[in-house]
Protein backbone atom coordinates (compact mmCIF):
# COMPACT_ATOMS: atom_id res chain seq x y z
CA UNK A 1 0.00 0.00 0.00
CA UNK A 2 1.18 3.52 -0.84
CA UNK A 3 0.06 6.47 1.25
CA UNK A 4 0.71 10.19 1.13
CA UNK A 5 0.24 12.91 3.73
CA UNK A 6 0.49 16.51 2.61
CA UNK A 7 -0.60 19.94 3.78
CA UNK A 8 -2.08 22.75 1.79
CA UNK A 9 0.66 25.09 0.68
CA UNK A 10 1.05 28.26 2.67
CA UNK A 11 0.17 31.39 0.69
CA UNK A 12 3.27 33.15 -0.55
CA UNK A 13 3.23 36.81 0.55
CA UNK A 14 5.07 37.85 -2.63
CA UNK A 15 2.42 36.26 -4.84
CA UNK A 16 -0.50 38.45 -3.83
CA UNK A 17 -1.55 37.04 -0.44
CA UNK A 18 -0.55 40.32 1.23
CA UNK A 19 -0.71 42.68 -1.74
CA UNK A 20 -2.02 46.22 -1.33
CA UNK A 21 -4.79 47.66 -3.52
CA UNK A 22 -3.96 50.55 -5.84
CA UNK A 23 -5.11 53.09 -3.32
CA UNK A 24 -2.20 52.12 -1.12
CA UNK A 25 -4.34 50.99 1.82
CA UNK A 26 -3.55 47.53 3.19
CA UNK A 27 -6.34 44.98 3.01
CA UNK A 28 -5.49 43.70 6.47
CA UNK A 29 -2.69 42.10 8.47
CA UNK A 30 -0.86 39.27 6.76
CA UNK A 31 -1.27 35.76 8.19
CA UNK A 32 1.41 34.79 10.66
CA UNK A 33 2.71 32.01 8.38
CA UNK A 34 3.00 34.48 5.48
CA UNK A 35 4.99 36.92 7.62
CA UNK A 36 7.27 34.09 8.67
CA UNK A 37 7.91 33.09 5.06
CA UNK A 38 8.74 36.70 4.17
CA UNK A 39 11.18 36.89 7.08
CA UNK A 40 12.86 33.68 5.98
CA UNK A 41 13.14 34.91 2.40
CA UNK A 42 14.70 38.16 3.56
CA UNK A 43 17.14 36.19 5.71
CA UNK A 44 17.97 34.08 2.66
CA UNK A 45 19.15 37.27 0.93
CA UNK A 46 21.03 38.69 3.89
CA UNK A 47 22.23 35.56 5.75
CA UNK A 48 21.99 32.60 3.36
CA UNK A 49 23.59 30.06 5.72
CA UNK A 50 21.27 30.85 8.62
CA UNK A 51 18.09 30.99 6.57
CA UNK A 52 18.80 27.76 4.70
CA UNK A 53 18.71 25.74 7.93
CA UNK A 54 15.27 27.15 8.72
CA UNK A 55 13.97 26.40 5.24
CA UNK A 56 15.35 22.87 5.42
CA UNK A 57 13.36 22.25 8.57
CA UNK A 58 9.98 23.14 7.10
CA UNK A 59 10.05 21.94 3.49
CA UNK A 60 10.65 18.75 1.58
CA UNK A 61 9.40 15.24 0.85
CA UNK A 62 9.74 12.59 3.54
CA UNK A 63 9.85 9.09 2.07
CA UNK A 64 9.45 5.81 3.98
CA UNK A 65 9.23 2.18 2.84
CA UNK A 66 8.57 -0.81 5.07
CA UNK A 67 6.31 -2.36 7.67
CA UNK A 68 2.55 -2.70 7.30
CA UNK A 69 2.32 -2.96 11.10
CA UNK A 70 3.76 0.55 11.45
CA UNK A 71 1.72 2.05 8.61
CA UNK A 72 -0.90 3.61 10.88
CA UNK A 73 1.75 5.03 13.19
CA UNK A 74 3.79 6.45 10.33
CA UNK A 75 0.73 8.13 8.84
CA UNK A 76 -0.31 9.69 12.13
CA UNK A 77 3.22 10.88 12.81
CA UNK A 78 3.26 12.29 9.29
CA UNK A 79 0.03 14.17 9.91
CA UNK A 80 1.39 15.60 13.16
CA UNK A 81 4.59 16.66 11.40
CA UNK A 82 2.63 18.37 8.61
CA UNK A 83 0.67 20.33 11.23
CA UNK A 84 3.98 21.68 12.55
CA UNK A 85 5.68 22.07 9.16
CA UNK A 86 3.01 22.47 6.45
CA UNK A 87 5.50 22.28 3.57
CA UNK A 88 6.65 18.76 4.53
CA UNK A 89 5.02 15.88 2.63
CA UNK A 90 5.14 12.23 3.74
CA UNK A 91 5.14 9.42 1.19
CA UNK A 92 4.79 5.92 2.69
CA UNK A 93 4.95 2.55 0.97
CA UNK A 94 3.82 -0.18 3.39
CA UNK A 95 4.85 -3.41 1.67
CA UNK A 96 6.11 -5.27 4.74
CA UNK A 97 9.25 -5.15 6.85
CA UNK A 98 11.26 -7.11 4.28
CA UNK A 99 10.88 -4.23 1.82
CA UNK A 100 12.62 -1.72 4.13
CA UNK A 101 16.22 -3.06 3.85
CA UNK A 102 15.85 -3.41 0.07
CA UNK A 103 14.75 0.22 -0.32
CA UNK A 104 17.40 1.51 2.11
CA UNK A 105 20.15 -0.41 0.35
CA UNK A 106 19.00 0.86 -3.06
CA UNK A 107 18.92 4.43 -1.74
CA UNK A 108 15.29 5.01 -2.69
CA UNK A 109 14.38 6.01 0.89
CA UNK A 110 16.10 7.24 4.03
CA UNK A 111 13.52 5.80 6.46
CA UNK A 112 12.64 2.12 6.79
CA UNK A 113 10.01 1.22 9.43
CA UNK A 114 10.33 -2.43 10.53
CA UNK A 115 8.43 -4.60 13.00
CA UNK A 116 11.54 -6.71 13.53
CA UNK A 117 15.26 -6.11 13.77
CA UNK A 118 17.31 -6.23 10.59
CA UNK A 119 19.05 -9.53 10.01
CA UNK A 120 22.84 -9.66 9.95
CA UNK A 121 22.69 -10.30 6.20
CA UNK A 122 20.53 -7.20 5.66
CA UNK A 123 22.84 -5.03 7.75
CA UNK A 124 25.88 -6.38 5.94
CA UNK A 125 24.32 -5.69 2.54
CA UNK A 126 23.49 -2.10 3.55
CA UNK A 127 27.03 -1.51 4.87
CA UNK A 128 28.60 -3.01 1.75
CA UNK A 129 26.52 -0.68 -0.44
CA UNK A 130 26.92 2.56 1.53
CA UNK A 131 30.14 2.12 3.51
CA UNK A 132 28.48 2.63 6.91
CA UNK A 133 25.79 0.74 8.89
CA UNK A 134 22.14 1.83 9.13
CA UNK A 135 21.00 3.70 12.20
CA UNK A 136 18.53 1.56 14.17
CA UNK A 137 16.07 3.50 16.34
CA UNK A 138 13.48 2.02 18.68
CA UNK A 139 10.19 3.88 18.23
CA UNK A 140 7.55 1.80 20.08
CA UNK A 141 6.78 -1.57 21.65
CA UNK A 142 4.20 -4.05 20.44
CA UNK A 143 3.04 -7.64 20.90
CA UNK A 144 1.53 -10.38 18.80
CA UNK A 145 -1.81 -11.67 19.98
CA UNK A 146 -3.14 -15.16 19.31
CA UNK A 147 -6.80 -14.56 18.51
CA UNK A 148 -9.92 -16.74 18.34
CA UNK A 149 -13.57 -16.05 17.56
CA UNK A 150 -15.32 -14.04 20.28
CA UNK A 151 -17.52 -17.03 21.23
CA UNK A 152 -14.57 -19.42 21.56
CA UNK A 153 -14.12 -20.18 25.31
CA UNK A 154 -10.40 -21.01 25.08
CA UNK A 155 -8.52 -19.07 27.79
CA UNK A 156 -4.89 -19.97 27.29
CA UNK A 157 -2.33 -22.05 25.41
CA UNK A 158 1.06 -23.35 26.49
CA UNK A 159 4.03 -22.78 24.22
CA UNK A 160 3.95 -26.43 23.16
CA UNK A 161 0.22 -26.31 22.36
CA UNK A 162 0.54 -23.16 20.27
CA UNK A 163 3.42 -24.71 18.34
CA UNK A 164 1.49 -27.97 17.82
CA UNK A 165 -1.40 -25.99 16.28
CA UNK A 166 0.62 -23.91 13.79
CA UNK A 167 3.82 -25.87 13.19
CA UNK A 168 4.89 -28.90 11.17
CA UNK A 169 8.09 -29.41 13.15
CA UNK A 170 6.84 -29.05 16.79
CA UNK A 171 10.17 -27.80 18.15
CA UNK A 172 8.54 -26.46 21.33
CA UNK A 173 8.08 -29.97 22.73
CA UNK A 174 4.61 -31.26 21.76
CA UNK A 175 4.47 -35.01 21.15
CA UNK A 176 1.78 -34.80 18.45
CA UNK A 177 0.05 -32.20 16.29
CA UNK A 178 -3.17 -30.48 17.38
CA UNK A 179 -5.70 -30.58 14.57
CA UNK A 180 -9.09 -30.22 16.28
CA UNK A 181 -10.56 -28.06 19.03
CA UNK A 182 -11.62 -31.16 20.95
CA UNK A 183 -7.94 -31.86 21.66
CA UNK A 184 -7.93 -28.62 23.68
CA UNK A 185 -11.19 -29.36 25.48
CA UNK A 186 -13.19 -26.94 23.34
CA UNK A 187 -16.56 -28.10 22.02
CA UNK A 188 -16.30 -26.97 18.40
CA UNK A 189 -16.75 -29.24 15.38
CA UNK A 190 -14.30 -29.73 12.56
CA UNK A 191 -10.65 -28.95 12.08
CA UNK A 192 -8.98 -25.81 13.40
CA UNK A 193 -8.71 -23.16 10.64
CA UNK A 194 -5.33 -21.38 10.70
CA UNK A 195 -4.66 -17.76 9.75
CA UNK A 196 -1.43 -15.73 9.84
CA UNK A 197 0.75 -13.17 8.06
CA UNK A 198 2.70 -13.61 4.83
CA UNK A 199 6.44 -14.15 4.56
CA UNK A 200 7.22 -10.49 3.78
CA UNK A 201 6.02 -9.51 7.25
CA UNK A 202 8.09 -9.07 10.38
CA UNK A 203 5.07 -10.43 12.26
CA UNK A 204 5.46 -13.72 10.37
CA UNK A 205 9.15 -13.93 11.30
CA UNK A 206 8.61 -13.14 14.98
CA UNK A 207 5.84 -15.69 15.37
CA UNK A 208 7.94 -18.36 13.67
CA UNK A 209 10.94 -17.68 15.91
CA UNK A 210 9.13 -17.35 19.25
CA UNK A 211 5.81 -19.07 18.71
CA UNK A 212 7.17 -22.04 16.78
CA UNK A 213 10.63 -22.14 18.42
CA UNK A 214 12.15 -21.46 15.00
CA UNK A 215 10.22 -24.26 13.31
CA UNK A 216 8.21 -24.48 10.09
CA UNK A 217 4.64 -23.32 9.57
CA UNK A 218 2.00 -25.78 8.42
CA UNK A 219 1.33 -25.46 4.71
CA UNK A 220 -2.39 -24.96 5.38
CA UNK A 221 -1.91 -21.68 7.27
CA UNK A 222 -3.87 -19.03 5.35
CA UNK A 223 -1.48 -16.11 4.82
CA UNK A 224 -2.72 -12.52 4.80
CA UNK A 225 -0.98 -9.25 3.81
CA UNK A 226 -1.97 -7.45 7.04
CA UNK A 227 -3.01 -8.06 10.64
CA UNK A 228 -6.42 -6.48 10.05
CA UNK A 229 -7.13 -9.14 7.43
CA UNK A 230 -6.14 -11.90 9.87
CA UNK A 231 -8.50 -10.53 12.53
CA UNK A 232 -11.34 -10.22 10.02
CA UNK A 233 -10.85 -13.83 8.87
CA UNK A 234 -10.90 -15.18 12.44
CA UNK A 235 -13.94 -13.06 13.30
CA UNK A 236 -15.82 -14.59 10.37
CA UNK A 237 -15.10 -18.24 11.26
CA UNK A 238 -15.92 -19.73 14.71
CA UNK A 239 -13.41 -22.56 14.23
CA UNK A 240 -10.50 -20.26 13.36
CA UNK A 241 -7.37 -19.16 15.18
CA UNK A 242 -4.76 -16.66 14.04
CA UNK A 243 -2.01 -14.27 15.12
CA UNK A 244 -1.92 -10.52 14.58
CA UNK A 245 -0.54 -7.29 16.00
CA UNK A 246 -2.09 -6.42 19.35
CA UNK A 247 -3.33 -3.03 18.14
CA UNK A 248 -5.52 -4.64 15.45
CA UNK A 249 -7.85 -6.50 17.85
CA UNK A 250 -11.60 -5.84 17.58
CA UNK A 251 -14.60 -6.89 19.73
CA UNK A 252 -15.24 -9.66 17.20
CA UNK A 253 -12.21 -11.66 18.42
CA UNK A 254 -10.61 -12.61 21.73
CA UNK A 255 -6.93 -12.64 22.63
CA UNK A 256 -5.70 -15.95 24.08
CA UNK A 257 -3.29 -15.76 27.03
CA UNK A 258 -0.01 -17.64 27.23
CA UNK A 259 -0.31 -20.40 29.86
CA UNK A 260 2.66 -21.60 31.93
CA UNK A 261 3.27 -25.31 31.38
CA UNK A 262 3.96 -25.94 35.08
CA UNK A 263 1.75 -23.75 37.24
CA UNK A 264 -0.87 -22.88 34.65
CA UNK A 265 -0.55 -19.11 35.25
CA UNK A 266 -1.98 -17.01 32.43
CA UNK A 267 -0.05 -14.15 30.81
CA UNK A 268 -2.34 -12.00 28.65
CA UNK A 269 -0.89 -9.60 26.06
CA UNK A 270 -1.00 -6.10 27.56
CA UNK A 271 1.13 -2.99 27.95
CA UNK A 272 2.20 -4.13 31.41
CA UNK A 273 3.26 -7.64 30.35
CA UNK A 274 5.01 -6.26 27.25
CA UNK A 275 7.13 -3.84 29.29
CA UNK A 276 7.82 -6.38 32.04
CA UNK A 277 8.85 -9.08 29.59
CA UNK A 278 6.27 -11.57 30.91
CA UNK A 279 4.63 -11.90 27.50
CA UNK A 280 6.98 -13.80 25.16
CA UNK A 281 5.45 -12.58 21.89
CA UNK A 282 6.30 -8.93 22.61
CA UNK A 283 8.57 -6.99 20.28
CA UNK A 284 10.26 -3.69 19.58
CA UNK A 285 9.25 -1.63 16.56
CA UNK A 286 12.10 0.03 14.69
CA UNK A 287 12.79 2.87 12.32
CA UNK A 288 15.96 2.28 10.31
CA UNK A 289 17.62 5.39 8.95
CA UNK A 290 20.17 5.91 6.20
CA UNK A 291 22.32 8.47 8.00
CA UNK A 292 25.64 9.22 6.30
CA UNK A 293 28.36 9.81 8.91
CA UNK A 294 29.81 12.84 7.11
CA UNK A 295 26.72 15.03 6.87
CA UNK A 296 23.51 15.72 8.81
CA UNK A 297 20.11 14.36 7.89
CA UNK A 298 17.83 16.62 5.84
CA UNK A 299 15.44 18.82 7.78
CA UNK A 300 12.27 16.73 7.24
CA UNK A 301 13.94 13.58 8.60
CA UNK A 302 15.37 15.43 11.61
CA UNK A 303 12.00 16.96 12.43
CA UNK A 304 10.21 13.63 11.98
CA UNK A 305 12.53 11.73 14.33
CA UNK A 306 12.27 14.46 16.95
CA UNK A 307 8.47 14.22 16.80
CA UNK A 308 8.45 10.41 17.03
CA UNK A 309 10.48 10.45 20.25
CA UNK A 310 8.62 13.39 21.81
CA UNK A 311 5.77 13.17 24.31
CA UNK A 312 3.34 14.02 21.51
CA UNK A 313 4.74 11.31 19.27
CA UNK A 314 4.55 8.67 21.98
CA UNK A 315 0.99 9.76 22.83
CA UNK A 316 0.12 8.74 19.26
CA UNK A 317 1.78 5.37 19.92
CA UNK A 318 -0.52 4.78 22.90
CA UNK A 319 -3.58 6.11 21.10
CA UNK A 320 -3.14 3.58 18.29
CA UNK A 321 -2.87 0.64 20.67
CA UNK A 322 0.90 0.21 20.82
CA UNK A 323 3.08 0.51 23.92
CA UNK A 324 5.02 3.81 24.35
CA UNK A 325 8.74 3.74 25.05
CA UNK A 326 9.92 4.58 28.58
CA UNK A 327 11.63 7.96 28.78
CA UNK A 328 15.04 6.37 29.46
CA UNK A 329 14.79 4.42 26.20
CA UNK A 330 13.73 7.52 24.29
CA UNK A 331 16.70 9.42 25.67
CA UNK A 332 19.04 6.73 24.39
CA UNK A 333 17.51 7.01 20.93
CA UNK A 334 17.94 10.79 20.96
CA UNK A 335 21.58 10.25 21.84
CA UNK A 336 22.04 8.05 18.78
CA UNK A 337 20.55 10.77 16.57
CA UNK A 338 22.59 13.54 18.17
CA UNK A 339 25.76 11.58 17.55
CA UNK A 340 25.38 12.56 13.89
CA UNK A 341 27.31 15.61 12.69
Coordinates of C-alpha atoms in Angstrom, one line a residue:
X1 CA 0.0 0.0 0.0
X2 CA 1.2 3.5 -0.8
X3 CA 0.1 6.5 1.3
X4 CA 0.7 10.2 1.1
X5 CA 0.2 12.9 3.7
X6 CA 0.5 16.5 2.6
X7 CA -0.6 19.9 3.8
X8 CA -2.1 22.7 1.8
X9 CA 0.7 25.1 0.7
X10 CA 1.1 28.3 2.7
X11 CA 0.2 31.4 0.7
X12 CA 3.3 33.2 -0.5
X13 CA 3.2 36.8 0.5
X14 CA 5.1 37.9 -2.6
X15 CA 2.4 36.3 -4.8
X16 CA -0.5 38.5 -3.8
X17 CA -1.6 37.0 -0.4
X18 CA -0.6 40.3 1.2
X19 CA -0.7 42.7 -1.7
X20 CA -2.0 46.2 -1.3
X21 CA -4.8 47.7 -3.5
X22 CA -4.0 50.6 -5.8
X23 CA -5.1 53.1 -3.3
X24 CA -2.2 52.1 -1.1
X25 CA -4.3 51.0 1.8
X26 CA -3.5 47.5 3.2
X27 CA -6.3 45.0 3.0
X28 CA -5.5 43.7 6.5
X29 CA -2.7 42.1 8.5
X30 CA -0.9 39.3 6.8
X31 CA -1.3 35.8 8.2
X32 CA 1.4 34.8 10.7
X33 CA 2.7 32.0 8.4
X34 CA 3.0 34.5 5.5
X35 CA 5.0 36.9 7.6
X36 CA 7.3 34.1 8.7
X37 CA 7.9 33.1 5.1
X38 CA 8.7 36.7 4.2
X39 CA 11.2 36.9 7.1
X40 CA 12.9 33.7 6.0
X41 CA 13.1 34.9 2.4
X42 CA 14.7 38.2 3.6
X43 CA 17.1 36.2 5.7
X44 CA 18.0 34.1 2.7
X45 CA 19.2 37.3 0.9
X46 CA 21.0 38.7 3.9
X47 CA 22.2 35.6 5.8
X48 CA 22.0 32.6 3.4
X49 CA 23.6 30.1 5.7
X50 CA 21.3 30.9 8.6
X51 CA 18.1 31.0 6.6
X52 CA 18.8 27.8 4.7
X53 CA 18.7 25.7 7.9
X54 CA 15.3 27.2 8.7
X55 CA 14.0 26.4 5.2
X56 CA 15.3 22.9 5.4
X57 CA 13.4 22.2 8.6
X58 CA 10.0 23.1 7.1
X59 CA 10.1 21.9 3.5
X60 CA 10.7 18.8 1.6
X61 CA 9.4 15.2 0.8
X62 CA 9.7 12.6 3.5
X63 CA 9.8 9.1 2.1
X64 CA 9.5 5.8 4.0
X65 CA 9.2 2.2 2.8
X66 CA 8.6 -0.8 5.1
X67 CA 6.3 -2.4 7.7
X68 CA 2.6 -2.7 7.3
X69 CA 2.3 -3.0 11.1
X70 CA 3.8 0.6 11.5
X71 CA 1.7 2.0 8.6
X72 CA -0.9 3.6 10.9
X73 CA 1.8 5.0 13.2
X74 CA 3.8 6.5 10.3
X75 CA 0.7 8.1 8.8
X76 CA -0.3 9.7 12.1
X77 CA 3.2 10.9 12.8
X78 CA 3.3 12.3 9.3
X79 CA 0.0 14.2 9.9
X80 CA 1.4 15.6 13.2
X81 CA 4.6 16.7 11.4
X82 CA 2.6 18.4 8.6
X83 CA 0.7 20.3 11.2
X84 CA 4.0 21.7 12.6
X85 CA 5.7 22.1 9.2
X86 CA 3.0 22.5 6.5
X87 CA 5.5 22.3 3.6
X88 CA 6.6 18.8 4.5
X89 CA 5.0 15.9 2.6
X90 CA 5.1 12.2 3.7
X91 CA 5.1 9.4 1.2
X92 CA 4.8 5.9 2.7
X93 CA 5.0 2.6 1.0
X94 CA 3.8 -0.2 3.4
X95 CA 4.9 -3.4 1.7
X96 CA 6.1 -5.3 4.7
X97 CA 9.2 -5.2 6.9
X98 CA 11.3 -7.1 4.3
X99 CA 10.9 -4.2 1.8
X100 CA 12.6 -1.7 4.1
X101 CA 16.2 -3.1 3.9
X102 CA 15.9 -3.4 0.1
X103 CA 14.8 0.2 -0.3
X104 CA 17.4 1.5 2.1
X105 CA 20.2 -0.4 0.3
X106 CA 19.0 0.9 -3.1
X107 CA 18.9 4.4 -1.7
X108 CA 15.3 5.0 -2.7
X109 CA 14.4 6.0 0.9
X110 CA 16.1 7.2 4.0
X111 CA 13.5 5.8 6.5
X112 CA 12.6 2.1 6.8
X113 CA 10.0 1.2 9.4
X114 CA 10.3 -2.4 10.5
X115 CA 8.4 -4.6 13.0
X116 CA 11.5 -6.7 13.5
X117 CA 15.3 -6.1 13.8
X118 CA 17.3 -6.2 10.6
X119 CA 19.1 -9.5 10.0
X120 CA 22.8 -9.7 10.0
X121 CA 22.7 -10.3 6.2
X122 CA 20.5 -7.2 5.7
X123 CA 22.8 -5.0 7.7
X124 CA 25.9 -6.4 5.9
X125 CA 24.3 -5.7 2.5
X126 CA 23.5 -2.1 3.6
X127 CA 27.0 -1.5 4.9
X128 CA 28.6 -3.0 1.8
X129 CA 26.5 -0.7 -0.4
X130 CA 26.9 2.6 1.5
X131 CA 30.1 2.1 3.5
X132 CA 28.5 2.6 6.9
X133 CA 25.8 0.7 8.9
X134 CA 22.1 1.8 9.1
X135 CA 21.0 3.7 12.2
X136 CA 18.5 1.6 14.2
X137 CA 16.1 3.5 16.3
X138 CA 13.5 2.0 18.7
X139 CA 10.2 3.9 18.2
X140 CA 7.5 1.8 20.1
X141 CA 6.8 -1.6 21.7
X142 CA 4.2 -4.1 20.4
X143 CA 3.0 -7.6 20.9
X144 CA 1.5 -10.4 18.8
X145 CA -1.8 -11.7 20.0
X146 CA -3.1 -15.2 19.3
X147 CA -6.8 -14.6 18.5
X148 CA -9.9 -16.7 18.3
X149 CA -13.6 -16.0 17.6
X150 CA -15.3 -14.0 20.3
X151 CA -17.5 -17.0 21.2
X152 CA -14.6 -19.4 21.6
X153 CA -14.1 -20.2 25.3
X154 CA -10.4 -21.0 25.1
X155 CA -8.5 -19.1 27.8
X156 CA -4.9 -20.0 27.3
X157 CA -2.3 -22.1 25.4
X158 CA 1.1 -23.3 26.5
X159 CA 4.0 -22.8 24.2
X160 CA 3.9 -26.4 23.2
X161 CA 0.2 -26.3 22.4
X162 CA 0.5 -23.2 20.3
X163 CA 3.4 -24.7 18.3
X164 CA 1.5 -28.0 17.8
X165 CA -1.4 -26.0 16.3
X166 CA 0.6 -23.9 13.8
X167 CA 3.8 -25.9 13.2
X168 CA 4.9 -28.9 11.2
X169 CA 8.1 -29.4 13.2
X170 CA 6.8 -29.1 16.8
X171 CA 10.2 -27.8 18.2
X172 CA 8.5 -26.5 21.3
X173 CA 8.1 -30.0 22.7
X174 CA 4.6 -31.3 21.8
X175 CA 4.5 -35.0 21.2
X176 CA 1.8 -34.8 18.5
X177 CA 0.0 -32.2 16.3
X178 CA -3.2 -30.5 17.4
X179 CA -5.7 -30.6 14.6
X180 CA -9.1 -30.2 16.3
X181 CA -10.6 -28.1 19.0
X182 CA -11.6 -31.2 21.0
X183 CA -7.9 -31.9 21.7
X184 CA -7.9 -28.6 23.7
X185 CA -11.2 -29.4 25.5
X186 CA -13.2 -26.9 23.3
X187 CA -16.6 -28.1 22.0
X188 CA -16.3 -27.0 18.4
X189 CA -16.8 -29.2 15.4
X190 CA -14.3 -29.7 12.6
X191 CA -10.6 -29.0 12.1
X192 CA -9.0 -25.8 13.4
X193 CA -8.7 -23.2 10.6
X194 CA -5.3 -21.4 10.7
X195 CA -4.7 -17.8 9.7
X196 CA -1.4 -15.7 9.8
X197 CA 0.8 -13.2 8.1
X198 CA 2.7 -13.6 4.8
X199 CA 6.4 -14.1 4.6
X200 CA 7.2 -10.5 3.8
X201 CA 6.0 -9.5 7.2
X202 CA 8.1 -9.1 10.4
X203 CA 5.1 -10.4 12.3
X204 CA 5.5 -13.7 10.4
X205 CA 9.1 -13.9 11.3
X206 CA 8.6 -13.1 15.0
X207 CA 5.8 -15.7 15.4
X208 CA 7.9 -18.4 13.7
X209 CA 10.9 -17.7 15.9
X210 CA 9.1 -17.3 19.3
X211 CA 5.8 -19.1 18.7
X212 CA 7.2 -22.0 16.8
X213 CA 10.6 -22.1 18.4
X214 CA 12.2 -21.5 15.0
X215 CA 10.2 -24.3 13.3
X216 CA 8.2 -24.5 10.1
X217 CA 4.6 -23.3 9.6
X218 CA 2.0 -25.8 8.4
X219 CA 1.3 -25.5 4.7
X220 CA -2.4 -25.0 5.4
X221 CA -1.9 -21.7 7.3
X222 CA -3.9 -19.0 5.3
X223 CA -1.5 -16.1 4.8
X224 CA -2.7 -12.5 4.8
X225 CA -1.0 -9.2 3.8
X226 CA -2.0 -7.5 7.0
X227 CA -3.0 -8.1 10.6
X228 CA -6.4 -6.5 10.0
X229 CA -7.1 -9.1 7.4
X230 CA -6.1 -11.9 9.9
X231 CA -8.5 -10.5 12.5
X232 CA -11.3 -10.2 10.0
X233 CA -10.8 -13.8 8.9
X234 CA -10.9 -15.2 12.4
X235 CA -13.9 -13.1 13.3
X236 CA -15.8 -14.6 10.4
X237 CA -15.1 -18.2 11.3
X238 CA -15.9 -19.7 14.7
X239 CA -13.4 -22.6 14.2
X240 CA -10.5 -20.3 13.4
X241 CA -7.4 -19.2 15.2
X242 CA -4.8 -16.7 14.0
X243 CA -2.0 -14.3 15.1
X244 CA -1.9 -10.5 14.6
X245 CA -0.5 -7.3 16.0
X246 CA -2.1 -6.4 19.4
X247 CA -3.3 -3.0 18.1
X248 CA -5.5 -4.6 15.4
X249 CA -7.8 -6.5 17.8
X250 CA -11.6 -5.8 17.6
X251 CA -14.6 -6.9 19.7
X252 CA -15.2 -9.7 17.2
X253 CA -12.2 -11.7 18.4
X254 CA -10.6 -12.6 21.7
X255 CA -6.9 -12.6 22.6
X256 CA -5.7 -15.9 24.1
X257 CA -3.3 -15.8 27.0
X258 CA 0.0 -17.6 27.2
X259 CA -0.3 -20.4 29.9
X260 CA 2.7 -21.6 31.9
X261 CA 3.3 -25.3 31.4
X262 CA 4.0 -25.9 35.1
X263 CA 1.8 -23.8 37.2
X264 CA -0.9 -22.9 34.6
X265 CA -0.5 -19.1 35.2
X266 CA -2.0 -17.0 32.4
X267 CA -0.1 -14.1 30.8
X268 CA -2.3 -12.0 28.6
X269 CA -0.9 -9.6 26.1
X270 CA -1.0 -6.1 27.6
X271 CA 1.1 -3.0 27.9
X272 CA 2.2 -4.1 31.4
X273 CA 3.3 -7.6 30.4
X274 CA 5.0 -6.3 27.3
X275 CA 7.1 -3.8 29.3
X276 CA 7.8 -6.4 32.0
X277 CA 8.8 -9.1 29.6
X278 CA 6.3 -11.6 30.9
X279 CA 4.6 -11.9 27.5
X280 CA 7.0 -13.8 25.2
X281 CA 5.4 -12.6 21.9
X282 CA 6.3 -8.9 22.6
X283 CA 8.6 -7.0 20.3
X284 CA 10.3 -3.7 19.6
X285 CA 9.2 -1.6 16.6
X286 CA 12.1 0.0 14.7
X287 CA 12.8 2.9 12.3
X288 CA 16.0 2.3 10.3
X289 CA 17.6 5.4 9.0
X290 CA 20.2 5.9 6.2
X291 CA 22.3 8.5 8.0
X292 CA 25.6 9.2 6.3
X293 CA 28.4 9.8 8.9
X294 CA 29.8 12.8 7.1
X295 CA 26.7 15.0 6.9
X296 CA 23.5 15.7 8.8
X297 CA 20.1 14.4 7.9
X298 CA 17.8 16.6 5.8
X299 CA 15.4 18.8 7.8
X300 CA 12.3 16.7 7.2
X301 CA 13.9 13.6 8.6
X302 CA 15.4 15.4 11.6
X303 CA 12.0 17.0 12.4
X304 CA 10.2 13.6 12.0
X305 CA 12.5 11.7 14.3
X306 CA 12.3 14.5 17.0
X307 CA 8.5 14.2 16.8
X308 CA 8.4 10.4 17.0
X309 CA 10.5 10.5 20.3
X310 CA 8.6 13.4 21.8
X311 CA 5.8 13.2 24.3
X312 CA 3.3 14.0 21.5
X313 CA 4.7 11.3 19.3
X314 CA 4.5 8.7 22.0
X315 CA 1.0 9.8 22.8
X316 CA 0.1 8.7 19.3
X317 CA 1.8 5.4 19.9
X318 CA -0.5 4.8 22.9
X319 CA -3.6 6.1 21.1
X320 CA -3.1 3.6 18.3
X321 CA -2.9 0.6 20.7
X322 CA 0.9 0.2 20.8
X323 CA 3.1 0.5 23.9
X324 CA 5.0 3.8 24.3
X325 CA 8.7 3.7 25.1
X326 CA 9.9 4.6 28.6
X327 CA 11.6 8.0 28.8
X328 CA 15.0 6.4 29.5
X329 CA 14.8 4.4 26.2
X330 CA 13.7 7.5 24.3
X331 CA 16.7 9.4 25.7
X332 CA 19.0 6.7 24.4
X333 CA 17.5 7.0 20.9
X334 CA 17.9 10.8 21.0
X335 CA 21.6 10.2 21.8
X336 CA 22.0 8.1 18.8
X337 CA 20.5 10.8 16.6
X338 CA 22.6 13.5 18.2
X339 CA 25.8 11.6 17.5
X340 CA 25.4 12.6 13.9
X341 CA 27.3 15.6 12.7

